[in-house]
mmCIF file of C-alpha atoms and ligand atoms in Angstrom:
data_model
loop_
_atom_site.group_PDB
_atom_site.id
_atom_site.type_symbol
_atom_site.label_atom_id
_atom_site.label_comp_id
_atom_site.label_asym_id
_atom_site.label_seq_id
_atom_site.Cartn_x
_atom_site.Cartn_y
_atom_site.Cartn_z
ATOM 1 C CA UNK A 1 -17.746 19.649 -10.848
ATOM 2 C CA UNK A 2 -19.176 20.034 -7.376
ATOM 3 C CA UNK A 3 -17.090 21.711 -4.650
ATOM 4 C CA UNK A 4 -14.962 19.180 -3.250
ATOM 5 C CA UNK A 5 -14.304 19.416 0.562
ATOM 6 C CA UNK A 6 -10.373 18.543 0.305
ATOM 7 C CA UNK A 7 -9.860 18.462 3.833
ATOM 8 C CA UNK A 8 -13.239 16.046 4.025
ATOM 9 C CA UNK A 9 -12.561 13.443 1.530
ATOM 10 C CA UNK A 10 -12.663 9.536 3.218
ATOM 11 C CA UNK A 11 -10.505 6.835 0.962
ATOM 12 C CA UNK A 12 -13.184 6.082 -0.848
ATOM 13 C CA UNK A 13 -14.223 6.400 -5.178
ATOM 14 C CA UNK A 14 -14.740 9.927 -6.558
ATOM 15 C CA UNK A 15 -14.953 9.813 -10.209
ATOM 16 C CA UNK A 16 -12.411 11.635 -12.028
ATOM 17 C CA UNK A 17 -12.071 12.879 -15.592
ATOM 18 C CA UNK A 18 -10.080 10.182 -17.526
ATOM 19 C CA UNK A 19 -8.061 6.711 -16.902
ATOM 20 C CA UNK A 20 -5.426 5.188 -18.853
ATOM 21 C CA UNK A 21 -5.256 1.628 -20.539
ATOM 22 C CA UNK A 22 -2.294 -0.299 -22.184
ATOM 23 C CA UNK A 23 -3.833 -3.693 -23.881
ATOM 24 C CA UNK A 24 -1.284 -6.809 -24.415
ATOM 25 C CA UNK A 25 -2.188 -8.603 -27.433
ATOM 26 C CA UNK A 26 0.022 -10.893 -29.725
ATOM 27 C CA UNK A 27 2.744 -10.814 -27.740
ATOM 28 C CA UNK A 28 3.279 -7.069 -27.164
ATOM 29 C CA UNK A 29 1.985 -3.519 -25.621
ATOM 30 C CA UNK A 30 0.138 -1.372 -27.633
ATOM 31 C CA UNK A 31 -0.075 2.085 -26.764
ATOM 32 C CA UNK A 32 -1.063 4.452 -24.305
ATOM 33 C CA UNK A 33 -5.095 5.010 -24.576
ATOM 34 C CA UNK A 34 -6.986 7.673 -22.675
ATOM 35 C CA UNK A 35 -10.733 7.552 -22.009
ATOM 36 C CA UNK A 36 -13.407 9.109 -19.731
ATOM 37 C CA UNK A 37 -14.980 6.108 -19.759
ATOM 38 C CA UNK A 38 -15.484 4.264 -15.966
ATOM 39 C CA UNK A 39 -16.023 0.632 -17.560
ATOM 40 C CA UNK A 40 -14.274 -2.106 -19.092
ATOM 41 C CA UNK A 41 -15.698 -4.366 -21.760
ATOM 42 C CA UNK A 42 -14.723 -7.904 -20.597
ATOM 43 C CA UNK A 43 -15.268 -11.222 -21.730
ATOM 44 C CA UNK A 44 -16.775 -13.580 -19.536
ATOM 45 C CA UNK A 45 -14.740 -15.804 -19.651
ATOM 46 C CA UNK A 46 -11.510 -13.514 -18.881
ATOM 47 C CA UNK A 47 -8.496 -15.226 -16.816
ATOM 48 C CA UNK A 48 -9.119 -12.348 -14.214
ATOM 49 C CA UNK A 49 -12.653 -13.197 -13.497
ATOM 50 C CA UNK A 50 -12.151 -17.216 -13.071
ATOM 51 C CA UNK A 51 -8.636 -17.922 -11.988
ATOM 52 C CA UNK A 52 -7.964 -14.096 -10.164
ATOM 53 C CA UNK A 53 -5.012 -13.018 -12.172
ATOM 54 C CA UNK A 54 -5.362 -9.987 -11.281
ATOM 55 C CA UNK A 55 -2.481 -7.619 -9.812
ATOM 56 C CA UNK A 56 -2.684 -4.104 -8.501
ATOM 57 C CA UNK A 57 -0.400 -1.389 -7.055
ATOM 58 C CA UNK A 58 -1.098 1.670 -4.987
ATOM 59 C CA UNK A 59 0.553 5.200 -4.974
ATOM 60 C CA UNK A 60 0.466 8.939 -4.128
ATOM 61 C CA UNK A 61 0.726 12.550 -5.674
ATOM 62 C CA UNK A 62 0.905 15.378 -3.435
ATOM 63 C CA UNK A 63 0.507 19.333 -4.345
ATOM 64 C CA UNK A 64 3.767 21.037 -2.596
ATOM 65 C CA UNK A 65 3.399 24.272 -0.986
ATOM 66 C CA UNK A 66 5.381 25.669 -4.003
ATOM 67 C CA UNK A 67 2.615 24.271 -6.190
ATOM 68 C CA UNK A 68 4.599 21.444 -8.083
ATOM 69 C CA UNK A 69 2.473 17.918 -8.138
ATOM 70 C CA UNK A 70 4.982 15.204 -6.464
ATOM 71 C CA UNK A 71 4.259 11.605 -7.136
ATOM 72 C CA UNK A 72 6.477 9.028 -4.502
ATOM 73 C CA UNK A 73 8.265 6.077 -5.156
ATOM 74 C CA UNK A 74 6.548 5.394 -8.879
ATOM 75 C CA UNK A 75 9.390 3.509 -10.115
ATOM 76 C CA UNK A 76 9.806 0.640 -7.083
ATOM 77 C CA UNK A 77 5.518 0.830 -7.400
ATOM 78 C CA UNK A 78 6.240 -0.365 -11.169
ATOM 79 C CA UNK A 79 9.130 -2.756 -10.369
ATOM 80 C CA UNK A 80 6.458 -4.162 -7.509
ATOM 81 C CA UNK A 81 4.092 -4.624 -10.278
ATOM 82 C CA UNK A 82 6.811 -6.666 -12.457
ATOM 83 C CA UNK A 83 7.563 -8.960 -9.757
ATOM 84 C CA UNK A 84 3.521 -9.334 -8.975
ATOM 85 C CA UNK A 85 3.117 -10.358 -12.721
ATOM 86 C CA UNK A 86 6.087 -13.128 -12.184
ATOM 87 C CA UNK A 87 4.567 -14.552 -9.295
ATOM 88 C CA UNK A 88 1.039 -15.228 -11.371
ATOM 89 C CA UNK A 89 2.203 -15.603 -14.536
ATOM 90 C CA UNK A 90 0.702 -12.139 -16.666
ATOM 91 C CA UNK A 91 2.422 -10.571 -19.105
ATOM 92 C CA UNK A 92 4.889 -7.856 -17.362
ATOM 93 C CA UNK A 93 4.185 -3.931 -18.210
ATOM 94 C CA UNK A 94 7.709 -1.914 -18.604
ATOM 95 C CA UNK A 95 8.449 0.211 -15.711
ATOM 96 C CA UNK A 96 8.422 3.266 -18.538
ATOM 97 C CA UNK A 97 4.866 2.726 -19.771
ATOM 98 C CA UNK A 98 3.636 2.314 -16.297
ATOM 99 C CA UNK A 99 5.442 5.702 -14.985
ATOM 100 C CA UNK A 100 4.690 7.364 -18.374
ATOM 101 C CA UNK A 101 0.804 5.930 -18.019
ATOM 102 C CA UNK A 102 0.600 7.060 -13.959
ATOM 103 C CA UNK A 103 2.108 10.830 -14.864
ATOM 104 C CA UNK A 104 -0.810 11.087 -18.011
ATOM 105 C CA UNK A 105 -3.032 9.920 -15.400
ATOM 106 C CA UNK A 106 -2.311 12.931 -12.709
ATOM 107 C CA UNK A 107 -1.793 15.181 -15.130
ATOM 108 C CA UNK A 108 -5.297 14.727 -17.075
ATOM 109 C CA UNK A 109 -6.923 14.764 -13.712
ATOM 110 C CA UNK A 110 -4.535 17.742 -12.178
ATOM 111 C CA UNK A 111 -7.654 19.737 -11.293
ATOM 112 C CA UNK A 112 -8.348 16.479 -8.887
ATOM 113 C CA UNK A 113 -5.178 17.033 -6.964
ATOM 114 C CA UNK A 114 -5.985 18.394 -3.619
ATOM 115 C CA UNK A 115 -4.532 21.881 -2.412
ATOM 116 C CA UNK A 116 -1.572 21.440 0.164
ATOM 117 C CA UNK A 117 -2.972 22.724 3.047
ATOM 118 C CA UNK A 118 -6.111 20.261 2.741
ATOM 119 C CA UNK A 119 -3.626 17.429 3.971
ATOM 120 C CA UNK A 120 -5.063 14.934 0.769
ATOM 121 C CA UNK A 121 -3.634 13.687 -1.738
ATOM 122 C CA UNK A 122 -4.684 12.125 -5.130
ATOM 123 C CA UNK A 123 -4.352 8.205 -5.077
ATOM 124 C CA UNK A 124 -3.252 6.430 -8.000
ATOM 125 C CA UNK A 125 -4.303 2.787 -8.602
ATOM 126 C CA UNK A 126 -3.407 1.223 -11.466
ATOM 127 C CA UNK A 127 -3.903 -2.684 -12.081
ATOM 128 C CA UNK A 128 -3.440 -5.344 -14.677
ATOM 129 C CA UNK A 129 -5.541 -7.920 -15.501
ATOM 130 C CA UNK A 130 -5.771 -11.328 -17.618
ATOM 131 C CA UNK A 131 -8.223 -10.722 -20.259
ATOM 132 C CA UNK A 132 -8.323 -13.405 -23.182
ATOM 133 C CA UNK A 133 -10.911 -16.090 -22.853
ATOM 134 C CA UNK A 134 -10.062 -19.572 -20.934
ATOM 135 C CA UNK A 135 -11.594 -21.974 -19.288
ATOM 136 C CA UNK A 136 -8.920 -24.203 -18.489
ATOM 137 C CA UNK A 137 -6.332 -23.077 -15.955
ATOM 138 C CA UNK A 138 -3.347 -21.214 -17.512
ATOM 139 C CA UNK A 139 -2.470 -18.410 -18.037
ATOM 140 C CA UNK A 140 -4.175 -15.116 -20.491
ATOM 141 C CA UNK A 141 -2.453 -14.505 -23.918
ATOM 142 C CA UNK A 142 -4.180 -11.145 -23.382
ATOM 143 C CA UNK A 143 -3.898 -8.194 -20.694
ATOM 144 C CA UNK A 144 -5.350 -5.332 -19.956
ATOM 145 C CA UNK A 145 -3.336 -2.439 -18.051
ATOM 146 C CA UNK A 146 -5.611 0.428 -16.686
ATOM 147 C CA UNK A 147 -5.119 3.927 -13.973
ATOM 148 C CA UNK A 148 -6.989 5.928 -12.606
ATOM 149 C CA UNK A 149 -6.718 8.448 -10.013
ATOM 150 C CA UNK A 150 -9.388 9.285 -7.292
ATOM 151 C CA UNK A 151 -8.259 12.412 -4.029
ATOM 152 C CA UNK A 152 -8.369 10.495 -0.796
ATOM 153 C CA UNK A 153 -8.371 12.512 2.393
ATOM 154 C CA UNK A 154 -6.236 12.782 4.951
ATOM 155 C CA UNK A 155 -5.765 9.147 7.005
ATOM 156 C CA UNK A 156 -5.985 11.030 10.354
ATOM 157 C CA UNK A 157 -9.093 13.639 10.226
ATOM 158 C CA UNK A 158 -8.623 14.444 13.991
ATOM 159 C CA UNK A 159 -4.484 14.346 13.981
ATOM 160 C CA UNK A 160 -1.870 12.086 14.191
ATOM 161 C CA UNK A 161 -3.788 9.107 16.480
ATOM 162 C CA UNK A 162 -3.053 5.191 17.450
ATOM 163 C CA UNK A 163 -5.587 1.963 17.266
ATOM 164 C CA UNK A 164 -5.917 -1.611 18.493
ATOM 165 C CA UNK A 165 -4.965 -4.205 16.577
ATOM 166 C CA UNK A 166 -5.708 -8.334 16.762
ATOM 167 C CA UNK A 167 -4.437 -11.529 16.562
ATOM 168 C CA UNK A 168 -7.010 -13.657 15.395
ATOM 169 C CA UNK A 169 -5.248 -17.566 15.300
ATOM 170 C CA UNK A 170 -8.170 -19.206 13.154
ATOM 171 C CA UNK A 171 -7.342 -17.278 9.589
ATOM 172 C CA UNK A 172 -4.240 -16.938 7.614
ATOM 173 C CA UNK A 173 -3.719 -13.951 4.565
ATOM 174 C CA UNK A 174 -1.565 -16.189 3.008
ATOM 175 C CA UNK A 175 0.727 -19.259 2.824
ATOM 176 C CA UNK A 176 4.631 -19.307 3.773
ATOM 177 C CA UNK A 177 5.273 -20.417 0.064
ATOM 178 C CA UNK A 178 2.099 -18.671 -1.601
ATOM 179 C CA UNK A 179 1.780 -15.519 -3.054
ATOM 180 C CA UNK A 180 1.798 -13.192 0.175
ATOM 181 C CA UNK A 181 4.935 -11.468 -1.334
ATOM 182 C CA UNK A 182 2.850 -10.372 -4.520
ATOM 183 C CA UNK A 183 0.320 -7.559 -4.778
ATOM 184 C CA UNK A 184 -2.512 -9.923 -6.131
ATOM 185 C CA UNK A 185 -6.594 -9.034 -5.198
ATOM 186 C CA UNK A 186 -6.651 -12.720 -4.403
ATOM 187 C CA UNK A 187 -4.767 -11.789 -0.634
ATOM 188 C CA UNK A 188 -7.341 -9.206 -0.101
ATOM 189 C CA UNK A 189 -10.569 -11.849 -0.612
ATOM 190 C CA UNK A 190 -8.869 -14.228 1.569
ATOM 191 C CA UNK A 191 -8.681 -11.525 4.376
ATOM 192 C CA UNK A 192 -11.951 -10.138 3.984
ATOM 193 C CA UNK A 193 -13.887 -12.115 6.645
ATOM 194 C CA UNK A 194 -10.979 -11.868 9.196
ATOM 195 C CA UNK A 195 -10.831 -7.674 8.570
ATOM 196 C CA UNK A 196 -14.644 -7.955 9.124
ATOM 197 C CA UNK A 197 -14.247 -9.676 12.634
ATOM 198 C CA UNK A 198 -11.425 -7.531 13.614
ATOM 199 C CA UNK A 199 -13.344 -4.121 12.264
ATOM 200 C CA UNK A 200 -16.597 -5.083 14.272
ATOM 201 C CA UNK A 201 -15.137 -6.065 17.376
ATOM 202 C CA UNK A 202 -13.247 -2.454 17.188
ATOM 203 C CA UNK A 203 -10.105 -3.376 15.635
ATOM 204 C CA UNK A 204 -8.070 -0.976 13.575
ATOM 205 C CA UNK A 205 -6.599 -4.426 11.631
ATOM 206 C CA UNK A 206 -5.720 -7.864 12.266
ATOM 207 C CA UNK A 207 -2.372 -8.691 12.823
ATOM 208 C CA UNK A 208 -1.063 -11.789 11.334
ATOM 209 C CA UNK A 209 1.057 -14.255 12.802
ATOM 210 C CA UNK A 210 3.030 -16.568 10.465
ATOM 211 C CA UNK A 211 1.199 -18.986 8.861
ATOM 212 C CA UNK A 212 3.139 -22.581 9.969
ATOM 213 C CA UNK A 213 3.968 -21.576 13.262
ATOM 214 C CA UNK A 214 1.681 -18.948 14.297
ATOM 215 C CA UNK A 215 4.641 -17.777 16.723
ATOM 216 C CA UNK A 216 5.908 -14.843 14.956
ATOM 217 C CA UNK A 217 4.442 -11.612 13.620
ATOM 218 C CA UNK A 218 4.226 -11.643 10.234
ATOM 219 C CA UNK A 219 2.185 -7.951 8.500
ATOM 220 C CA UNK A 220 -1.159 -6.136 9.634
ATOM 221 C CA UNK A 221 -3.516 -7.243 6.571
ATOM 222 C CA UNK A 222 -3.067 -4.434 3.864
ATOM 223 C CA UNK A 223 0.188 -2.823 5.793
ATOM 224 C CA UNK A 224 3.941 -3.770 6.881
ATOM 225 C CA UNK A 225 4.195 -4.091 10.527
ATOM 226 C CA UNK A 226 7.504 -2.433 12.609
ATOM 227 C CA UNK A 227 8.397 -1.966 16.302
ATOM 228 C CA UNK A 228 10.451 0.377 17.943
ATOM 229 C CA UNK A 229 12.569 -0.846 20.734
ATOM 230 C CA UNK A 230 16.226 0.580 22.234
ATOM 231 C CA UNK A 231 16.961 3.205 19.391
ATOM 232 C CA UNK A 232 16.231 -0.191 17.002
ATOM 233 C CA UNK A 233 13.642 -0.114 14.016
ATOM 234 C CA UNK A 234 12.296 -3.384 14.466
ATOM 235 C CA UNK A 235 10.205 -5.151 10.880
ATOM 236 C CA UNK A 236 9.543 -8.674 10.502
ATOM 237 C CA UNK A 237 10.987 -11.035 7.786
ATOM 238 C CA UNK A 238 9.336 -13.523 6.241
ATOM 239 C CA UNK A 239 8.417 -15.190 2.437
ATOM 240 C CA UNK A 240 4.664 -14.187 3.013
ATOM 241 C CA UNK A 241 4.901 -10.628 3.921
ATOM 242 C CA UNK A 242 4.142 -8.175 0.848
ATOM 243 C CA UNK A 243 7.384 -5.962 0.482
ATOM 244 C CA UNK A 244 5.852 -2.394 1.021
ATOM 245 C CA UNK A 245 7.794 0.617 -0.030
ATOM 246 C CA UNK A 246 6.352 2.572 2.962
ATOM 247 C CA UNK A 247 8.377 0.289 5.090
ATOM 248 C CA UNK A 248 11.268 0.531 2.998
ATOM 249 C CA UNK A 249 11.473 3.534 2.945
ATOM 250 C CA UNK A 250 11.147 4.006 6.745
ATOM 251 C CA UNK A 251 13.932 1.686 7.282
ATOM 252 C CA UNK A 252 16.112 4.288 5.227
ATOM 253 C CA UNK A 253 14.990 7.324 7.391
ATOM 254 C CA UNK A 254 15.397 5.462 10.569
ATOM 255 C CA UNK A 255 19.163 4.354 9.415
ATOM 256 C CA UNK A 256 19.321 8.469 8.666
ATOM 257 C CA UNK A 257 18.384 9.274 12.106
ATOM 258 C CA UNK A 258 20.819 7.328 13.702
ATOM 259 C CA UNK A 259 18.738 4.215 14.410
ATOM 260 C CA UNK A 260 19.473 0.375 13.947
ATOM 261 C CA UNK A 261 17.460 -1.504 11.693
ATOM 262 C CA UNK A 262 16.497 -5.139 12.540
ATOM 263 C CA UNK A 263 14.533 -7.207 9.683
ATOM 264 C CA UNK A 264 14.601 -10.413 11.151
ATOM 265 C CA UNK A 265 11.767 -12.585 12.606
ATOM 266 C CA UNK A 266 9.541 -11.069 15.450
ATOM 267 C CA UNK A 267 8.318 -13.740 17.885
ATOM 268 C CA UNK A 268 4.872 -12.521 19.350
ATOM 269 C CA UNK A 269 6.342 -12.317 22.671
ATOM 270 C CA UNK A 270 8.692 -9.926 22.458
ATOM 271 C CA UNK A 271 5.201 -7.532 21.728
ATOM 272 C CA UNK A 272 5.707 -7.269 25.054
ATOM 273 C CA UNK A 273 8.924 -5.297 24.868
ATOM 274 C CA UNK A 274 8.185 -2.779 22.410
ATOM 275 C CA UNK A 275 8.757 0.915 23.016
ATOM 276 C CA UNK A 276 6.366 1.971 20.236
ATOM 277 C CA UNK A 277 4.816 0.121 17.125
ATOM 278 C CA UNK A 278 2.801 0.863 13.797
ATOM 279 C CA UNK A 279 1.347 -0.219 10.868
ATOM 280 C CA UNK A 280 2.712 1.023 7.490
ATOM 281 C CA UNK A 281 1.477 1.290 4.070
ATOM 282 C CA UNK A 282 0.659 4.538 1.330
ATOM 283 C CA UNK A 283 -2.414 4.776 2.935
ATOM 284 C CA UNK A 284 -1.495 6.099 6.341
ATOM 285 C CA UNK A 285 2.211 6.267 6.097
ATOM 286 C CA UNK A 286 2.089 5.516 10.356
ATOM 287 C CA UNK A 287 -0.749 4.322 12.222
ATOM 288 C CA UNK A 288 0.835 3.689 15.110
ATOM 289 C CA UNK A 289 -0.496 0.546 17.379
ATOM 290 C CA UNK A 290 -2.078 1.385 20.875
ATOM 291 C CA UNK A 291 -2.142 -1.925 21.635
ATOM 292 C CA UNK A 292 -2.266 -5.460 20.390
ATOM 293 C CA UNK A 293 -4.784 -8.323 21.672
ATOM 294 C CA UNK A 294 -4.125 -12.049 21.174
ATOM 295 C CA UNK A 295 -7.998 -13.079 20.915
ATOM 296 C CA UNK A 296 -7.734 -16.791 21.221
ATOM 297 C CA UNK A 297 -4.921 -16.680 23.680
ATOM 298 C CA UNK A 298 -6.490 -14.019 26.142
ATOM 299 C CA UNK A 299 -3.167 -12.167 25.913
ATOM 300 C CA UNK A 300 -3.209 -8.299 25.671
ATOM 301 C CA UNK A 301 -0.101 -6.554 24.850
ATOM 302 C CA UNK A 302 0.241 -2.470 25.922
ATOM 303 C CA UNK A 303 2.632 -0.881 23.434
ATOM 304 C CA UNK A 304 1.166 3.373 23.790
ATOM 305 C CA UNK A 305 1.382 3.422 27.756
ATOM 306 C CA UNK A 306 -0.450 7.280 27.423
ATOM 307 C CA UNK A 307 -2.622 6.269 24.313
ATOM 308 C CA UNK A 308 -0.537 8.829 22.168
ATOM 309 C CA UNK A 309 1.954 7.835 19.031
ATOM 310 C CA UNK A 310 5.616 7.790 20.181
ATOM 311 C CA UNK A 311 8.249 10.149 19.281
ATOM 312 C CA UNK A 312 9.742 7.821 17.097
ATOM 313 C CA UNK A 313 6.757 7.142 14.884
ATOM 314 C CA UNK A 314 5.514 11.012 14.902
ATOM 315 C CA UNK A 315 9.210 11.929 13.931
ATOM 316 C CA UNK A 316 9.431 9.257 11.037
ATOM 317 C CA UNK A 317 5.741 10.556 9.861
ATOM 318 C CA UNK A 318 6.205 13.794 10.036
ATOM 319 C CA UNK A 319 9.843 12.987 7.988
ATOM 320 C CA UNK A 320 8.173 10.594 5.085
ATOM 321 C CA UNK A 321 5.293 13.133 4.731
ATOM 322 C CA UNK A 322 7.436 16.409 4.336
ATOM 323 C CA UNK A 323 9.392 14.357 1.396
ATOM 324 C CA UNK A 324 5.681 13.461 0.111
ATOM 325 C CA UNK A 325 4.771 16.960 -0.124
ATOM 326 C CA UNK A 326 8.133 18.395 -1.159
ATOM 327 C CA UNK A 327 9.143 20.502 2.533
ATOM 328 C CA UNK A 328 11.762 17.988 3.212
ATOM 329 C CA UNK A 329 14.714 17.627 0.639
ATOM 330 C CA UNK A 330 14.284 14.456 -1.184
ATOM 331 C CA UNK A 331 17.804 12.859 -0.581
ATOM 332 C CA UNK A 332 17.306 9.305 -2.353
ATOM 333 C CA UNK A 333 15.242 10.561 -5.491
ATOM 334 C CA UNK A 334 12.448 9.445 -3.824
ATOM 335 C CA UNK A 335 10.080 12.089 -5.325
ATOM 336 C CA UNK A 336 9.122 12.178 -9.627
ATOM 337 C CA UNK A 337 8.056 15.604 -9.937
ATOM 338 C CA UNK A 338 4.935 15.992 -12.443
ATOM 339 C CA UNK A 339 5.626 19.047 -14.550
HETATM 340 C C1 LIG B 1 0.168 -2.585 -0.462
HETATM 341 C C2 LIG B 1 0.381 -3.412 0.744
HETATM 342 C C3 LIG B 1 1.163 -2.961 1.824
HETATM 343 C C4 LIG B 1 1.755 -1.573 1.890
HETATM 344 O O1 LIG B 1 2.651 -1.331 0.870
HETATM 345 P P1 LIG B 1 3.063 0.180 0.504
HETATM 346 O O2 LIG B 1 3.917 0.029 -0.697
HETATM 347 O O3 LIG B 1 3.788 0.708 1.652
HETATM 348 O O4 LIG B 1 1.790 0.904 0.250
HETATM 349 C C5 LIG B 1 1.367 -3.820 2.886
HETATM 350 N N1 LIG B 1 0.821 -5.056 2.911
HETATM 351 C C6 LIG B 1 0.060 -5.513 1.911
HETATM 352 C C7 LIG B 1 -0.506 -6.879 1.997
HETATM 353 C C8 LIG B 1 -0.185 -4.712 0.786
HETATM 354 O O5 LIG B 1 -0.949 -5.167 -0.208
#
């Protein structure tokens, strides 16, 4: 293997050593399978490629200081994954044989786990897929469960730093009653062109209002949005947001700090009152929102008055990353340690 530079890596694809499948056939799991192989042999006529049934999840393993490999939150990632399968009908993968299936995964590929001080971490995606052959619409009778790992660098390169965010009124991610709440590739398509507007007019995100009203805030694409406001964590709710665990677990550490948390609907409006806000998700953990800019409305909303991240955010990052990487005490059993 090449030198990796840890500290360098972007969140992109570097090829690791081996991935782990699970195939659903007749009914039933088989077992664990581990390959080096990069490909999948698929018919053409697989549910996933027509009809998008197709589900993924996204999680973390950090090296400690004291060595041990950490991964966070892989049993709600698993339970995520259940209640993904539900919404689009696919055959449901025990929370066991995805934790024991993740844990082969970063432990085959340990040598991929970056070193502590780098600030990386390994990424874990695994993902499901509808693989028996159909052409009319209904559901596989055959899955395929796969992981793989890949080191992603640090989200900030430069430190801890905020962005812009936009409304954009002319797209929706996803309906009131559709399948917003699942982890399904099908939200990501549907938001492609709108990220691609946002990104190139210099956009960190879009940030999406809900769908029938387009009056309050409903999540920032591929992250959970929250607001800080009077000693109040502030995170919308609504049947189209996707439940992220980042979030969740903020809400916890904010409650530990003293704060009150508010998950209740978040006119765009009161944008105007916030102390601080973010985006969450595994990816960052906090990028915290400089500002927010309703496009089509000409409205501009000024949450960072100095351009910085807040105390409030920096103290919850700086809280939810020490757990990650094993410096902060891992009250709620947050943390499966890989040994
Ligand atoms: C994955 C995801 C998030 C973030 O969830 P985490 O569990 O915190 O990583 C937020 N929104 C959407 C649409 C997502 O797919």
């Amino acid at each position: 293997m090449n030198e990796i530079d840890w500290s360098n890596l972007s969140f992109g694809y570097i090829k690791t050593d081996f991935n782990v499948r699970c195939h659903y056939k007749d009914g039933a799991w088989g077992d664990l399978e581990v390959t080096d192989s990069e490909s999948i042999n698929l018919h053409m006529a697989a549910t996933c490629l027509h009809y998008g049934q197709e589900v993924f999840e996204g999680l973390k393993a950090f090296r400690g200081k004291d060595g041990k490999i950490r991964i966070f939150r892989l049993e709600e990632n698993a339970k995520r994954m259940q209640s993904s399968c539900d919404g689009i009908l696919m055959a449901k993968l025990p929370v066991e044989k995805f934790s024991e299936a993740c844990i082969k995964a970063v432990k085959m590929n340990e040598r991929f786990i970056p070193p502590y001080e780098s600030g990386s971490s390994l990424y874990i995606r695994p993902l499901l897929i509808g693989t028996s052959a159909q052409v009319g619409v209904s559901p596989a009778k055959e899955y395929t469960f796969l992981v793989f790992v890949t080191p992603v660098g640090p989200y900030f390169k430069g430190g801890f730093q905020t962005s812009p965010v936009a409304i954009l009124r002319q797209y929706d991610r996803a309906a009131p009653l559709g399948t917003g709440i699942y982890k399904v590739g099908g939200n990501y398509a549907a938001s492609l062109v709108a990220g691609d507007k946002a990104h190139s007019l210099g956009y960190a995100a879009v940030l999406y209002l809900d769908a029938r009203e387009k009056k309050y805030i409903d999540e920032c694409g591929p992250a959970n949005f929250f607001a800080i406001k009077n000693n109040c964590y502030i995170t919308p709710k609504s049947s189209s947001i996707l439940p992220s665990i980042t979030n969740n677990s903020l809400m916890k550490l904010a409650e530990d700090m003293g704060m009150k948390v508010e998950r209740r609907q978040v006119a765009e409006e009161e944008l105007a009152t916030f102390e601080e806000a973010g985006q969450c998700g595994t990816a960052a953990v906090i990028s915290p929102i400089s500002k927010v800019d309703d496009l089509d409305e000409n409205k501009s909303y000024l949450i960072a008055k100095d351009g910085k991240p807040g105390p409030v955010c920096t103290k919850l990052y700086n809280k939810l990353r020490g757990i990650q990487y094993g410096d902060e005490p891992d009250t709620y059993g947050w943390v499966t340690v890989v040994d």
